[in-house]
CSV table of C-alpha atoms in Angstrom, one decimal:
chain,number,residue,atom,x,y,z
A,1,MET,CA,-27.0,8.2,-32.2
A,2,LYS,CA,-24.3,5.2,-31.8
A,3,SER,CA,-24.3,2.2,-29.3
A,4,ASP,CA,-20.5,2.2,-29.4
A,5,PHE,CA,-17.9,4.4,-30.4
A,6,ASN,CA,-14.3,5.0,-29.3
A,7,ILE,CA,-14.2,8.1,-26.6
A,8,PRO,CA,-10.5,9.3,-26.9
A,9,ALA,CA,-8.5,7.8,-23.9
A,10,ARG,CA,-4.9,7.0,-22.5
A,11,PRO,CA,-2.9,5.3,-23.7
A,12,HIS,CA,-5.2,4.0,-26.6
A,13,ALA,CA,-8.7,5.1,-27.6
A,14,PHE,CA,-12.3,3.5,-25.6
A,15,PRO,CA,-13.9,0.6,-27.1
A,16,MET,CA,-17.2,2.4,-25.4
A,17,ASP,CA,-21.0,0.3,-25.6
A,18,ILE,CA,-23.2,3.0,-24.2
A,19,GLU,CA,-26.1,-0.4,-24.1
A,20,HIS,CA,-24.2,-1.9,-22.1
A,21,CYS,CA,-22.8,0.4,-19.4
A,22,ALA,CA,-22.7,1.2,-15.6
A,23,LEU,CA,-21.8,3.7,-14.3
A,24,LEU,CA,-20.0,3.2,-10.3
A,25,ILE,CA,-20.2,5.6,-8.0
A,26,ILE,CA,-17.8,4.8,-5.2
A,27,ASP,CA,-18.1,6.0,-1.9
A,28,MET,CA,-18.5,9.0,-2.4
A,29,GLN,CA,-19.9,8.9,1.9
A,30,ASN,CA,-19.3,11.5,4.6
A,31,ASP,CA,-17.4,10.3,6.2
A,32,PHE,CA,-14.6,10.6,2.5
A,33,LEU,CA,-16.2,14.2,2.0
A,34,MET,CA,-18.0,16.5,5.5
A,35,GLU,CA,-15.2,18.0,7.0
A,36,ASP,CA,-16.7,16.7,9.6
A,37,GLY,CA,-16.4,12.8,8.2
A,38,GLY,CA,-13.9,10.0,10.3
A,39,CYS,CA,-11.7,10.3,7.7
A,40,PRO,CA,-10.8,14.3,8.0
A,41,ARG,CA,-11.2,14.4,11.9
A,42,LEU,CA,-8.7,12.1,12.4
A,43,LEU,CA,-5.9,12.9,9.8
A,44,GLY,CA,-6.9,15.8,11.2
A,45,LEU,CA,-7.6,17.7,7.8
A,46,SER,CA,-9.4,21.1,7.0
A,47,LEU,CA,-12.3,22.0,4.5
A,48,ALA,CA,-9.3,23.1,2.0
A,49,ASP,CA,-7.3,20.6,2.7
A,50,LEU,CA,-10.5,18.2,1.0
A,51,ALA,CA,-10.8,20.7,-2.4
A,52,PRO,CA,-9.5,18.0,-4.6
A,53,VAL,CA,-12.4,15.2,-3.4
A,54,ARG,CA,-15.5,17.4,-3.7
A,55,ALA,CA,-14.3,19.5,-6.7
A,56,ILE,CA,-15.6,16.1,-8.6
A,57,ILE,CA,-19.0,16.6,-6.6
A,58,PRO,CA,-20.3,19.0,-9.7
A,59,ARG,CA,-17.8,16.7,-12.0
A,60,ILE,CA,-19.9,13.3,-11.5
A,61,SER,CA,-23.8,14.9,-10.4
A,62,ARG,CA,-22.9,16.1,-14.9
A,63,VAL,CA,-21.2,12.4,-15.5
A,64,LEU,CA,-24.7,11.3,-13.6
A,65,ASP,CA,-27.1,13.6,-15.2
A,66,TRP,CA,-25.6,12.1,-18.3
A,67,ALA,CA,-25.6,8.5,-18.0
A,68,ARG,CA,-29.1,9.0,-16.2
A,69,ALA,CA,-30.3,10.3,-19.7
A,70,SER,CA,-28.8,7.5,-21.8
A,71,GLY,CA,-30.3,5.3,-19.4
A,72,LEU,CA,-26.7,3.0,-18.4
A,73,THR,CA,-27.3,1.0,-15.2
A,74,ILE,CA,-26.8,3.2,-12.3
A,75,ILE,CA,-24.2,1.6,-8.6
A,76,PHE,CA,-23.5,3.1,-5.6
A,77,THR,CA,-21.4,1.6,-3.2
A,78,ARG,CA,-20.7,2.9,-0.2
A,79,GLU,CA,-17.7,1.3,2.1
A,80,ALA,CA,-19.1,-0.4,5.2
A,81,VAL,CA,-19.2,-2.8,7.7
A,82,GLU,CA,-21.6,-5.3,9.4
A,83,PRO,CA,-21.9,-3.2,13.8
A,84,ASP,CA,-20.7,-6.5,14.2
A,85,LEU,CA,-18.0,-6.1,12.6
A,86,SER,CA,-18.0,-9.3,11.4
A,87,ASP,CA,-17.1,-8.8,7.7
A,88,LEU,CA,-14.2,-7.0,8.7
A,89,THR,CA,-11.3,-9.1,8.1
A,90,LEU,CA,-8.0,-8.7,10.3
A,91,SER,CA,-5.6,-7.0,8.1
A,92,LYS,CA,-8.0,-4.6,7.6
A,93,ASP,CA,-8.4,-3.3,10.9
A,94,ILE,CA,-4.6,-3.6,11.3
A,95,ARG,CA,-4.4,-0.7,7.8
A,96,TYR,CA,-6.6,1.2,8.9
A,97,LYS,CA,-5.4,1.6,12.6
A,98,ASN,CA,-1.3,1.5,11.0
A,99,ALA,CA,-4.2,5.0,8.9
A,100,GLY,CA,-5.5,6.4,11.9
A,101,TYR,CA,-8.8,5.8,11.0
A,102,PRO,CA,-9.6,2.6,13.2
A,103,VAL,CA,-12.8,1.0,11.1
A,104,GLY,CA,-16.1,1.3,14.4
A,105,SER,CA,-14.6,4.0,16.2
A,106,PRO,CA,-17.0,6.6,17.6
A,107,GLY,CA,-18.0,9.9,16.3
A,108,PRO,CA,-20.6,12.9,15.5
A,109,MET,CA,-21.3,11.0,12.2
A,110,GLY,CA,-22.0,7.7,14.0
A,111,ARG,CA,-19.2,4.3,14.0
A,112,LEU,CA,-17.1,4.8,11.9
A,113,LEU,CA,-17.1,3.3,8.4
A,114,VAL,CA,-20.0,0.6,10.1
A,115,LYS,CA,-23.6,0.4,8.2
A,116,GLY,CA,-26.2,2.3,8.4
A,117,GLU,CA,-25.0,4.9,10.0
A,118,PHE,CA,-24.2,8.4,8.9
A,119,GLY,CA,-20.3,8.4,8.2
A,120,THR,CA,-21.6,5.9,5.6
A,121,GLN,CA,-25.0,7.6,4.1
A,122,ILE,CA,-23.8,9.6,0.6
A,123,ILE,CA,-23.2,12.4,0.3
A,124,GLU,CA,-25.9,14.2,0.0
A,125,GLU,CA,-25.4,16.1,-3.3
A,126,PHE,CA,-26.3,12.4,-4.2
A,127,VAL,CA,-29.7,11.2,-4.3
A,128,PRO,CA,-30.4,7.8,-5.7
A,129,GLU,CA,-32.9,7.2,-7.4
A,130,GLU,CA,-36.0,3.9,-6.9
A,131,SER,CA,-34.1,1.6,-10.6
A,132,ASP,CA,-30.3,2.6,-9.0
A,133,ILE,CA,-28.2,0.3,-7.1
A,134,VAL,CA,-26.7,0.3,-3.7
A,135,ILE,CA,-24.2,-2.0,-2.6
A,136,ASP,CA,-22.5,-1.9,0.5
A,137,LYS,CA,-18.7,-3.6,0.7
A,138,PRO,CA,-16.7,-4.6,2.9
A,139,ALA,CA,-13.7,-4.1,1.1
A,140,GLN,CA,-11.9,-2.0,-0.7
A,141,SER,CA,-12.5,-3.4,-4.0
A,142,VAL,CA,-16.7,-3.7,-4.9
A,143,PHE,CA,-16.1,-6.7,-6.2
A,144,ILE,CA,-15.2,-8.4,-2.8
A,145,GLY,CA,-17.6,-9.8,-0.5
A,146,THR,CA,-21.0,-7.8,-2.5
A,147,ASN,CA,-22.4,-9.4,-5.5
A,148,LEU,CA,-21.6,-7.1,-8.1
A,149,GLU,CA,-20.2,-9.4,-10.1
A,150,ALA,CA,-23.4,-11.5,-10.6
A,151,LEU,CA,-25.3,-8.5,-10.1
A,152,LEU,CA,-23.4,-7.1,-13.6
A,153,LYS,CA,-23.7,-10.7,-15.4
A,154,GLU,CA,-27.2,-11.6,-14.9
A,155,LYS,CA,-27.7,-6.9,-16.5
A,156,GLY,CA,-25.2,-8.0,-19.5
A,157,ILE,CA,-22.9,-4.7,-18.5
A,158,SER,CA,-19.8,-5.8,-19.9
A,159,HIS,CA,-17.7,-1.7,-19.7
A,160,LEU,CA,-17.1,0.1,-16.3
A,161,LEU,CA,-17.2,4.2,-16.2
A,162,PHE,CA,-14.9,4.8,-12.6
A,163,THR,CA,-15.9,7.8,-10.3
A,164,GLY,CA,-15.3,8.5,-6.7
A,165,VAL,CA,-12.7,8.2,-4.1
A,166,THR,CA,-9.8,7.6,-3.2
A,167,THR,CA,-8.4,7.4,-6.7
A,168,GLN,CA,-5.6,5.0,-5.4
A,169,CYS,CA,-7.3,3.2,-2.9
A,170,CYS,CA,-10.7,2.1,-3.6
A,171,ILE,CA,-11.5,2.8,-7.5
A,172,LEU,CA,-7.7,1.5,-8.4
A,173,ALA,CA,-8.8,-1.7,-6.9
A,174,THR,CA,-12.0,-2.8,-8.7
A,175,TYR,CA,-11.2,-1.5,-11.6
A,176,ARG,CA,-8.3,-3.8,-11.9
A,177,GLN,CA,-10.1,-6.3,-10.7
A,178,GLY,CA,-12.9,-5.2,-12.9
A,179,ASN,CA,-10.8,-5.8,-16.2
A,180,ASP,CA,-9.8,-9.2,-15.0
A,181,LEU,CA,-12.3,-10.1,-14.7
A,182,GLY,CA,-13.8,-9.4,-18.5
A,183,PHE,CA,-14.6,-6.1,-18.5
A,184,PHE,CA,-13.6,-2.9,-19.5
A,185,GLY,CA,-12.9,-0.3,-17.8
A,186,LEU,CA,-12.2,3.3,-17.8
A,187,LEU,CA,-11.0,6.1,-15.2
A,188,LEU,CA,-12.5,9.2,-15.8
A,189,GLU,CA,-9.6,10.9,-14.2
A,190,ASP,CA,-11.4,14.0,-13.9
A,191,CYS,CA,-13.8,12.7,-11.9
A,192,CYS,CA,-11.5,10.5,-9.1
A,193,ALA,CA,-10.3,11.8,-6.3
A,194,ALA,CA,-7.9,12.0,-3.2
A,195,PHE,CA,-6.9,13.5,-1.0
A,196,SER,CA,-3.3,13.7,-2.0
A,197,PRO,CA,-3.2,15.3,-5.6
A,198,GLN,CA,0.1,12.6,-5.2
A,199,GLU,CA,-1.6,9.3,-4.8
A,200,HIS,CA,-4.0,9.3,-6.7
A,201,ALA,CA,-1.6,10.5,-10.1
A,202,ALA,CA,0.0,7.7,-9.0
A,203,ALA,CA,-2.4,5.3,-9.4
A,204,VAL,CA,-3.9,6.9,-13.3
A,205,ASP,CA,0.3,6.1,-14.0
A,206,VAL,CA,-0.7,2.8,-13.7
A,207,ILE,CA,-3.7,2.5,-15.2
A,208,ILE,CA,-2.0,4.0,-18.5
A,209,SER,CA,0.7,1.6,-18.2
A,210,GLU,CA,2.5,-0.6,-19.5
A,211,GLY,CA,1.2,0.8,-23.1
A,212,GLY,CA,-2.7,0.2,-22.8
A,213,ALA,CA,-1.3,-4.0,-21.7
A,214,VAL,CA,-3.9,-2.1,-18.1
A,215,GLY,CA,-6.3,-0.1,-18.6
A,216,TRP,CA,-7.7,2.8,-20.4
A,217,SER,CA,-8.2,6.9,-19.0
A,218,THR,CA,-10.1,9.7,-20.3
A,219,THR,CA,-12.5,12.8,-18.9
A,220,SER,CA,-16.0,13.3,-18.0
A,221,GLU,CA,-15.8,16.0,-21.2
A,222,GLN,CA,-14.5,13.3,-24.1
A,223,LEU,CA,-16.7,11.1,-22.7
A,224,ILE,CA,-19.4,13.1,-22.8
A,225,THR,CA,-19.1,15.0,-25.9
A,226,SER,CA,-17.7,11.5,-27.5
A,227,ALA,CA,-21.1,10.2,-27.3
A,228,GLU,CA,-23.8,13.5,-28.3
A,229,SER,CA,-21.5,13.9,-31.5
A,230,CYS,CA,-21.9,10.5,-31.5
B,1,MET,CA,14.2,-18.2,16.5
B,2,LYS,CA,10.4,-16.4,17.1
B,3,SER,CA,7.4,-17.1,14.4
B,4,ASP,CA,6.7,-14.1,15.0
B,5,PHE,CA,7.9,-10.6,14.3
B,6,ASN,CA,7.9,-6.9,13.6
B,7,ILE,CA,9.9,-6.3,9.7
B,8,PRO,CA,10.4,-2.3,9.5
B,9,ALA,CA,8.9,-1.3,6.4
B,10,ARG,CA,7.0,0.9,5.1
B,11,PRO,CA,4.7,3.2,5.6
B,12,HIS,CA,3.6,1.2,9.2
B,13,ALA,CA,6.3,-2.7,10.3
B,14,PHE,CA,4.8,-5.4,9.2
B,15,PRO,CA,3.7,-7.8,11.3
B,16,MET,CA,5.2,-10.7,9.7
B,17,ASP,CA,4.0,-14.6,11.1
B,18,ILE,CA,6.4,-17.0,9.2
B,19,GLU,CA,5.0,-20.6,9.9
B,20,HIS,CA,2.2,-18.6,7.6
B,21,CYS,CA,3.6,-16.9,5.8
B,22,ALA,CA,4.2,-18.0,1.7
B,23,LEU,CA,6.8,-15.7,-1.0
B,24,LEU,CA,4.3,-15.2,-4.4
B,25,ILE,CA,7.3,-15.0,-7.9
B,26,ILE,CA,5.6,-14.4,-10.5
B,27,ASP,CA,5.7,-14.1,-14.0
B,28,MET,CA,9.2,-14.9,-14.3
B,29,GLN,CA,8.9,-16.1,-17.4
B,30,ASN,CA,11.6,-16.1,-20.8
B,31,ASP,CA,8.3,-13.9,-22.3
B,32,PHE,CA,9.0,-10.9,-19.9
B,33,LEU,CA,12.1,-11.7,-19.2
B,34,MET,CA,14.3,-13.0,-22.1
B,35,GLU,CA,15.5,-10.9,-24.6
B,36,ASP,CA,14.1,-13.5,-27.0
B,37,GLY,CA,11.2,-13.3,-24.7
B,38,GLY,CA,7.6,-12.7,-26.9
B,39,CYS,CA,7.1,-8.5,-25.1
B,40,PRO,CA,11.2,-8.0,-25.3
B,41,ARG,CA,10.8,-8.8,-29.3
B,42,LEU,CA,8.1,-7.1,-29.9
B,43,LEU,CA,8.9,-3.6,-27.4
B,44,GLY,CA,11.9,-3.3,-29.4
B,45,LEU,CA,13.8,-4.1,-26.2
B,46,SER,CA,17.3,-4.7,-25.9
B,47,LEU,CA,19.4,-6.2,-23.6
B,48,ALA,CA,20.0,-3.1,-21.8
B,49,ASP,CA,16.7,-2.8,-21.4
B,50,LEU,CA,15.7,-5.6,-19.6
B,51,ALA,CA,18.2,-4.4,-16.8
B,52,PRO,CA,16.1,-2.9,-14.4
B,53,VAL,CA,14.2,-5.9,-14.7
B,54,ARG,CA,16.4,-8.9,-14.7
B,55,ALA,CA,18.7,-6.8,-11.7
B,56,ILE,CA,15.4,-8.8,-9.7
B,57,ILE,CA,17.0,-12.1,-10.5
B,58,PRO,CA,20.1,-13.0,-7.8
B,59,ARG,CA,17.7,-11.0,-5.4
B,60,ILE,CA,14.8,-12.9,-5.6
B,61,SER,CA,16.9,-16.1,-6.1
B,62,ARG,CA,18.6,-14.9,-2.6
B,63,VAL,CA,14.4,-14.6,-1.5
B,64,LEU,CA,14.6,-18.0,-2.0
B,65,ASP,CA,17.3,-19.6,-0.8
B,66,TRP,CA,15.7,-17.6,3.0
B,67,ALA,CA,12.8,-19.7,1.8
B,68,ARG,CA,13.5,-22.5,1.8
B,69,ALA,CA,15.8,-22.6,4.6
B,70,SER,CA,13.1,-21.1,7.0
B,71,GLY,CA,10.1,-23.5,5.9
B,72,LEU,CA,8.3,-21.3,4.1
B,73,THR,CA,5.0,-22.7,1.0
B,74,ILE,CA,7.0,-21.2,-2.7
B,75,ILE,CA,5.0,-20.3,-5.3
B,76,PHE,CA,5.5,-19.8,-8.2
B,77,THR,CA,3.3,-18.6,-11.2
B,78,ARG,CA,3.2,-18.1,-15.1
B,79,GLU,CA,1.3,-15.4,-17.1
B,80,ALA,CA,-0.4,-18.0,-20.0
B,81,VAL,CA,-4.1,-18.6,-20.9
B,82,GLU,CA,-5.0,-22.0,-22.3
B,83,PRO,CA,-3.6,-22.9,-25.7
B,84,ASP,CA,-7.4,-22.1,-27.5
B,85,LEU,CA,-6.9,-19.0,-26.0
B,86,SER,CA,-10.8,-20.4,-24.4
B,87,ASP,CA,-9.2,-18.8,-21.4
B,88,LEU,CA,-8.7,-15.5,-22.5
B,89,THR,CA,-11.0,-12.4,-21.8
B,90,LEU,CA,-11.7,-10.0,-25.0
B,91,SER,CA,-11.2,-7.2,-22.9
B,92,LYS,CA,-7.3,-8.3,-22.1
B,93,ASP,CA,-7.4,-9.4,-26.1
B,94,ILE,CA,-7.0,-5.8,-26.7
B,95,ARG,CA,-6.0,-4.4,-23.8
B,96,TYR,CA,-2.4,-6.8,-24.9
B,97,LYS,CA,-3.3,-5.8,-28.6
B,98,ASN,CA,-3.0,-2.8,-27.7
B,99,ALA,CA,0.8,-2.8,-26.1
B,100,GLY,CA,1.4,-4.5,-28.9
B,101,TYR,CA,2.4,-8.1,-27.7
B,102,PRO,CA,-1.0,-10.2,-28.8
B,103,VAL,CA,-1.6,-12.8,-26.9
B,104,GLY,CA,-1.5,-16.1,-28.6
B,105,SER,CA,0.8,-14.4,-32.1
B,106,PRO,CA,3.8,-16.8,-32.9
B,107,GLY,CA,7.6,-16.3,-32.0
B,108,PRO,CA,10.2,-17.7,-31.4
B,109,MET,CA,9.6,-19.1,-28.4
B,110,GLY,CA,6.6,-19.8,-29.0
B,111,ARG,CA,3.4,-18.6,-29.3
B,112,LEU,CA,3.3,-15.8,-27.0
B,113,LEU,CA,1.5,-16.4,-22.9
B,114,VAL,CA,0.5,-20.0,-24.2
B,115,LYS,CA,0.5,-22.7,-21.9
B,116,GLY,CA,3.2,-24.7,-22.6
B,117,GLU,CA,5.2,-22.8,-25.2
B,118,PHE,CA,8.9,-21.6,-24.6
B,119,GLY,CA,8.7,-18.9,-23.9
B,120,THR,CA,5.7,-18.9,-19.7
B,121,GLN,CA,8.8,-21.6,-18.4
B,122,ILE,CA,10.5,-20.0,-15.7
B,123,ILE,CA,14.3,-18.8,-16.4
B,124,GLU,CA,16.3,-21.2,-16.2
B,125,GLU,CA,17.7,-19.3,-13.1
B,126,PHE,CA,14.8,-20.8,-11.0
B,127,VAL,CA,13.7,-24.7,-10.8
B,128,PRO,CA,11.0,-25.6,-9.0
B,129,GLU,CA,11.2,-28.0,-6.2
B,130,GLU,CA,8.8,-31.0,-6.0
B,131,SER,CA,6.7,-29.4,-3.0
B,132,ASP,CA,6.6,-26.0,-4.7
B,133,ILE,CA,3.5,-24.7,-6.4
B,134,VAL,CA,4.2,-23.9,-9.6
B,135,ILE,CA,-0.2,-21.6,-10.7
B,136,ASP,CA,-0.4,-21.0,-14.6
B,137,LYS,CA,-3.2,-18.0,-14.6
B,138,PRO,CA,-5.3,-16.4,-17.6
B,139,ALA,CA,-5.0,-13.2,-15.8
B,140,GLN,CA,-2.7,-9.8,-14.4
B,141,SER,CA,-4.6,-11.2,-10.4
B,142,VAL,CA,-3.4,-14.6,-9.2
B,143,PHE,CA,-6.6,-15.1,-7.9
B,144,ILE,CA,-8.8,-14.6,-10.9
B,145,GLY,CA,-9.2,-18.4,-12.5
B,146,THR,CA,-6.7,-20.2,-10.4
B,147,ASN,CA,-7.5,-22.3,-7.5
B,148,LEU,CA,-4.7,-19.6,-5.3
B,149,GLU,CA,-7.0,-18.5,-2.6
B,150,ALA,CA,-8.6,-22.2,-1.6
B,151,LEU,CA,-5.5,-23.6,-1.4
B,152,LEU,CA,-3.7,-20.7,0.5
B,153,LYS,CA,-6.7,-21.3,2.9
B,154,GLU,CA,-6.2,-25.1,2.4
B,155,LYS,CA,-2.4,-24.3,3.7
B,156,GLY,CA,-3.7,-21.9,6.5
B,157,ILE,CA,-1.1,-19.2,5.1
B,158,SER,CA,-2.6,-15.8,6.1
B,159,HIS,CA,1.3,-14.1,4.9
B,160,LEU,CA,2.5,-14.3,1.8
B,161,LEU,CA,5.5,-11.6,0.5
B,162,PHE,CA,5.6,-10.4,-3.0
B,163,THR,CA,8.3,-10.7,-5.6
B,164,GLY,CA,9.3,-10.6,-9.5
B,165,VAL,CA,7.7,-8.9,-12.8
B,166,THR,CA,5.6,-5.8,-13.4
B,167,THR,CA,5.9,-4.2,-9.8
B,168,GLN,CA,2.3,-2.0,-11.0
B,169,CYS,CA,0.7,-5.2,-13.4
B,170,CYS,CA,0.4,-8.1,-12.1
B,171,ILE,CA,2.0,-7.5,-9.4
B,172,LEU,CA,0.3,-5.1,-7.9
B,173,ALA,CA,-3.1,-6.1,-9.0
B,174,THR,CA,-2.4,-9.8,-6.8
B,175,TYR,CA,-1.3,-7.8,-4.4
B,176,ARG,CA,-5.1,-5.7,-4.4
B,177,GLN,CA,-6.6,-9.0,-3.8
B,178,GLY,CA,-5.0,-10.3,-1.6
B,179,ASN,CA,-4.4,-8.0,0.9
B,180,ASP,CA,-9.3,-7.4,0.7
B,181,LEU,CA,-9.7,-10.6,1.3
B,182,GLY,CA,-7.8,-9.8,3.9
B,183,PHE,CA,-4.3,-11.6,3.9
B,184,PHE,CA,-1.9,-10.3,5.0
B,185,GLY,CA,1.1,-8.8,2.1
B,186,LEU,CA,4.6,-7.6,2.1
B,187,LEU,CA,6.1,-6.5,-1.3
B,188,LEU,CA,9.7,-6.9,-1.3
B,189,GLU,CA,10.8,-3.9,-3.2
B,190,ASP,CA,13.5,-5.1,-4.2
B,191,CYS,CA,12.5,-7.5,-5.7
B,192,CYS,CA,9.6,-6.8,-8.1
B,193,ALA,CA,10.2,-5.0,-11.1
B,194,ALA,CA,8.7,-2.9,-14.2
B,195,PHE,CA,10.3,-2.3,-18.5
B,196,SER,CA,10.2,1.3,-16.8
B,197,PRO,CA,10.9,2.7,-12.9
B,198,GLN,CA,8.8,5.2,-12.9
B,199,GLU,CA,5.6,2.1,-13.7
B,200,HIS,CA,7.9,-0.3,-10.5
B,201,ALA,CA,7.9,3.1,-8.7
B,202,ALA,CA,3.4,4.1,-9.4
B,203,ALA,CA,2.6,0.9,-8.5
B,204,VAL,CA,5.5,1.4,-4.6
B,205,ASP,CA,3.8,5.1,-4.3
B,206,VAL,CA,0.0,3.2,-4.2
B,207,ILE,CA,0.9,0.5,-2.3
B,208,ILE,CA,3.1,3.1,0.6
B,209,SER,CA,-0.2,5.3,-0.4
B,210,GLU,CA,-3.0,6.7,2.4
B,211,GLY,CA,-0.6,6.5,5.5
B,212,GLY,CA,-0.8,2.8,5.3
B,213,ALA,CA,-4.7,1.4,4.6
B,214,VAL,CA,-3.3,0.1,2.0
B,215,GLY,CA,-0.2,-2.1,2.6
B,216,TRP,CA,3.4,-2.2,3.4
B,217,SER,CA,6.5,-2.2,1.6
B,218,THR,CA,10.2,-3.1,2.3
B,219,THR,CA,13.4,-5.0,0.8
B,220,SER,CA,14.6,-7.8,1.2
B,221,GLU,CA,17.9,-6.6,3.1
B,222,GLN,CA,15.4,-5.9,6.0
B,223,LEU,CA,13.6,-9.2,5.9
B,224,ILE,CA,16.1,-11.0,6.5
B,225,THR,CA,17.5,-9.0,8.7
B,226,SER,CA,15.2,-8.9,10.9
B,227,ALA,CA,14.1,-13.0,10.7
B,228,GLU,CA,17.7,-13.5,11.7
B,229,SER,CA,17.3,-11.0,14.0
B,230,CYS,CA,15.5,-12.9,15.9
């Protein structure tokens, strides 16, 4: 198998380097994916409403199996602030109150988006292994308030695969900052979702915009098929 | 006049603090706005194709006049890398080649997106004053590879108004990182534009998504009317 190969992607082929690549699985946590999780509960979403975000679970599982077999670094993230809310900015505090899900508000899965609560644990379908990296992040972009950039540079990682929720919120924020910092980011669009399919589509449109100046998007099928045919 | 007031915005009112606010005018430079500028020329865009990005010039002028009269800090940015391309990442180099406008390529306005060339000068409709800040930035987000965050903190600025080009590229990248860093960002959607109105719309959709968790968007008219009625 070659370590460098092109993956069909929009709007241009993605120059893959599998030996220097990490898989990001962003915020696949109970507070976003479970019917009793903080966000669905506070937004009044039913299990049917969660279909778009839950549909990506088996697809990410397949990519995760492939990534483990291919030796990629695996990084799980969780949106979670300190219990004393010391790393919750006033801007985010107000925005999440506006959205109807105040950070730190109590619920059956604990305080919303707070470290150590059941709601901020990764959904049971994914079990991080000892060699995986798990990052708690206070902001939407995983690069803010964490050691992600230093960690990637230390490991010599230049290429990032993006999966998780929600596409236009934490995925897009991290994707944009990653490419801007010089990483090669590839969105796996069938492994990302939002509560609203329209909001997911807007984020994909941004990533493939301006003829490729922003980034690259493909599917998990294209990724795995391309890797296997090398 | 009160310094704190609400501005009607989508999806929620924006909590303005005019005493701690800066106006960002992003990348209104010859390479993006002029028919002979690097991007329009390489993309084969006519003056008619530039109508969306040129239509915002008088609107930004009006906001700039208001902001000067109101004592806001004014920050102009230019997308421009060092002449030796030392701050051009390989990721950006490839993306901009994919998009059809290689950074550093020669043209009638000088080397594309390179510091000191005529193409990276701010369009003649805007004349920065001595007290204004002008930032050259190597990435899409103004926060990357510049002193913007430190400068805003030093000046006690917490609120940012966003204008310029293009909405889904450099505006959105900067907007997302700003809010994530704890700033209060307000997009002035009629003072931002992209070459493609659909790409502009996708970026606005992202900013007003998820019930307000991402950000706020309004118009220059709403901003100025709200400020004048305080």
